[in-house]
Coordinates of C-alpha atoms in Angstrom, one line a residue:
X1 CA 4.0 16.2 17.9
X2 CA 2.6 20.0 18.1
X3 CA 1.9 21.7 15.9
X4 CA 5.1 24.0 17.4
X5 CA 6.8 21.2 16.3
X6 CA 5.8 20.4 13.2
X7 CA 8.3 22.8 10.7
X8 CA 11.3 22.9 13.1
X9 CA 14.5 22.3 11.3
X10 CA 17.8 20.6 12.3
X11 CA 20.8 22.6 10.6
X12 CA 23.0 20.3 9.3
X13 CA 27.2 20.3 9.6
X14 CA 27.3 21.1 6.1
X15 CA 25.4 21.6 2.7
X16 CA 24.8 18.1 0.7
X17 CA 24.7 18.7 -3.1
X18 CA 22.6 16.1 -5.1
X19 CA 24.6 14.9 -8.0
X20 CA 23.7 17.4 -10.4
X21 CA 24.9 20.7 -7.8
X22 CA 21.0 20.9 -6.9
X23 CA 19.5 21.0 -5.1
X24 CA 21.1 21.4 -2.2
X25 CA 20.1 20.8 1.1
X26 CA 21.1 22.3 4.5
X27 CA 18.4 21.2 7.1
X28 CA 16.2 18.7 7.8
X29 CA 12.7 19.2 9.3
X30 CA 12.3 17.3 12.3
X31 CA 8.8 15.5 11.6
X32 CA 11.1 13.6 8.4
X33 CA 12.1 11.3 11.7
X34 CA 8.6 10.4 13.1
X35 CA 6.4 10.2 10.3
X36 CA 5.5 7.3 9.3
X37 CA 5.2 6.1 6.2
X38 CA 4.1 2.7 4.6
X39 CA 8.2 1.1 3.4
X40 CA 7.2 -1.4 1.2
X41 CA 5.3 0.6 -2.0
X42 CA 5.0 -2.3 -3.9
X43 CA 3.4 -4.8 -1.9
X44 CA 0.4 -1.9 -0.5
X45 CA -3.1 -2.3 -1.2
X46 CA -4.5 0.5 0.0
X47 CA -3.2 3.5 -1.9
X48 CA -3.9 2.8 -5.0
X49 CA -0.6 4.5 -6.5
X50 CA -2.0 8.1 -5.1
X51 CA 1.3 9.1 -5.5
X52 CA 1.1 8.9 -9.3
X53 CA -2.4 10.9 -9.4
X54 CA -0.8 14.2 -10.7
X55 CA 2.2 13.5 -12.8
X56 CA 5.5 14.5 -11.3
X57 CA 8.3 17.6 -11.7
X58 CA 11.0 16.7 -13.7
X59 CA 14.3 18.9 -14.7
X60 CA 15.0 20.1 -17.9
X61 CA 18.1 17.9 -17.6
X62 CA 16.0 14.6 -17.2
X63 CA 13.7 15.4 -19.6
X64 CA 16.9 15.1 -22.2
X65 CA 17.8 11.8 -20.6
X66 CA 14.8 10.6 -20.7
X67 CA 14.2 11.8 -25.0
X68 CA 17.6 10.3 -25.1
X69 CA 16.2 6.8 -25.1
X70 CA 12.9 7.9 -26.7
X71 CA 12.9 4.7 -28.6
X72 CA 13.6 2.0 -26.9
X73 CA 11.0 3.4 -23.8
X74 CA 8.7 4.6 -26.4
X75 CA 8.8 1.0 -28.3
X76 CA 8.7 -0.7 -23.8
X77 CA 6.3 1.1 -23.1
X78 CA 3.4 2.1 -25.6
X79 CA 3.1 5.1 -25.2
X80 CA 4.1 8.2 -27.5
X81 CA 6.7 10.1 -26.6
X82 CA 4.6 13.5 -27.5
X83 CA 2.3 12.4 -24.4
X84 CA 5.3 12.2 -21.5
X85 CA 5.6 16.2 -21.0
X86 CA 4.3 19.2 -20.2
X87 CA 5.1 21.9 -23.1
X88 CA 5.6 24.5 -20.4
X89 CA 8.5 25.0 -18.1
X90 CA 9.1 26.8 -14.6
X91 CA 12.3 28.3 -13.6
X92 CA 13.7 27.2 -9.9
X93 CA 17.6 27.3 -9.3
X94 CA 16.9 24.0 -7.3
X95 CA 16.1 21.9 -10.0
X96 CA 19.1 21.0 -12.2
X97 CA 19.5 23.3 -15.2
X98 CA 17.0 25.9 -13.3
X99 CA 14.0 24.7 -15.5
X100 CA 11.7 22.3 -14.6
X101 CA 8.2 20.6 -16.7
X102 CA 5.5 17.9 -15.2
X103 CA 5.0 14.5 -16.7
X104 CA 1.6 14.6 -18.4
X105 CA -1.4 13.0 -16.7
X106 CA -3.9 10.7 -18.2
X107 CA -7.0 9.5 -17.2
X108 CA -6.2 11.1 -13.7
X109 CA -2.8 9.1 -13.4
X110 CA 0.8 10.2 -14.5
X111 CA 1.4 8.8 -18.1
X112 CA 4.5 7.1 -16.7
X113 CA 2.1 4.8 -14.0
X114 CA 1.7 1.3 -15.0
X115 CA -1.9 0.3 -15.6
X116 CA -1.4 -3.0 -16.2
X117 CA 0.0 -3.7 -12.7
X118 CA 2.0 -1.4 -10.1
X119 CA 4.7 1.2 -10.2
X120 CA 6.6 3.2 -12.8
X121 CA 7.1 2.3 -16.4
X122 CA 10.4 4.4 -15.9
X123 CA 11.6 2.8 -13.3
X124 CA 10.7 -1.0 -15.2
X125 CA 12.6 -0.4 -18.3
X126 CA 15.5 0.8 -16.3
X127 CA 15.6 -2.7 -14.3
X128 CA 14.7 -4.6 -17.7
X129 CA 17.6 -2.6 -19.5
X130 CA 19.7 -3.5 -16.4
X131 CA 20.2 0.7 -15.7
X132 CA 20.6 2.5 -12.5
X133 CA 16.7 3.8 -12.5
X134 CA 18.0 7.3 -10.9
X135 CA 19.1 8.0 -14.1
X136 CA 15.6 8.4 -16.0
X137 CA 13.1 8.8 -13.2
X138 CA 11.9 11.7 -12.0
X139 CA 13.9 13.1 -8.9
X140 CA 11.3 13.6 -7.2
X141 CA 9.7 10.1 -8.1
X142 CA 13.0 8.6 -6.6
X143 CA 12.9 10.7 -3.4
X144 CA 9.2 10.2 -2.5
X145 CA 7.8 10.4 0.6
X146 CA 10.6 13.1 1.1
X147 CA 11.1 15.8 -1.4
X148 CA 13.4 19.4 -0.9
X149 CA 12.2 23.2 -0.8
X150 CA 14.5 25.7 -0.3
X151 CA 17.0 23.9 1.3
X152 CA 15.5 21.2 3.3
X153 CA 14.7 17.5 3.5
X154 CA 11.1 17.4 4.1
X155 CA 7.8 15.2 4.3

């Protein structure tokens, strides 16, 4: 691919809504089809949970979720609740409830990544609570290695 090609879009038939109103996306850049990425996260070796190095965006309105079962995650997971966000907020209209904070990072990882093995603690107490782990986690966690801007599906 050129670099010509890199940031072409494909304009889709219509606008998809996530399942909070936003965001919403209308195109698609092209290089989402022929990047490749490693599928099976769990079972690599190599990265070393890069992904997790600088704590995530999260909405205003997963934030509540999230405090909603403060507890029971606090109690899973060992970790305070007063270390999982950011005290300061950012407005974007793409990000549900047009606020959004980062998960706090410690020692160089988000608070969220599990030390003691691989992946999210978010994402574990979901499956160990038997919930739907789009619920708590992060959107962006959940759509990674694509994330939105401004209206399209990108890398």
């Amino acid at each position: 691919m050129n670099s010509s090609e890199k940031f072409q879009c494909i304009e889709l038939k219509k606008k998809y809504p996530s399942i909070y109103g936003v965001p919403v996306v209308d195109r698609v850049e092209k290089s989402i089809f022929t990047i490749r990425t490693y599928g099976n996260c769990m079972s690599c070796n190599f990265c070393h949970d890069i992904c997790c190095s600088y704590g995530a965006d999260i909405d205003i309105q997963n934030i509540k979720r999230i405090l909603d079962y403060a507890e029971p995650l606090e109690n899973d997971i060992k970790i305070s609740r007063t270390e999982w966000f950011s005290d300061t907020y950012a407005s974007d209209e793409e990000f549900p409830g047009g606020q959004y904070s980062r998960t706090k990072v410690k020692d160089g990882r988000c608070v969220f990544l599990n030390r003691n093995g691989r992946g999210c603690l978010i994402h574990s107490f979901c499956i160990s609570n038997n919930m739907d782990y789009h619920i708590l986690k992060p959107m962006v966690c959940v759509l990674f290695p694509v994330t939105f801007n401004k209206g399209i599906l990108r890398p």
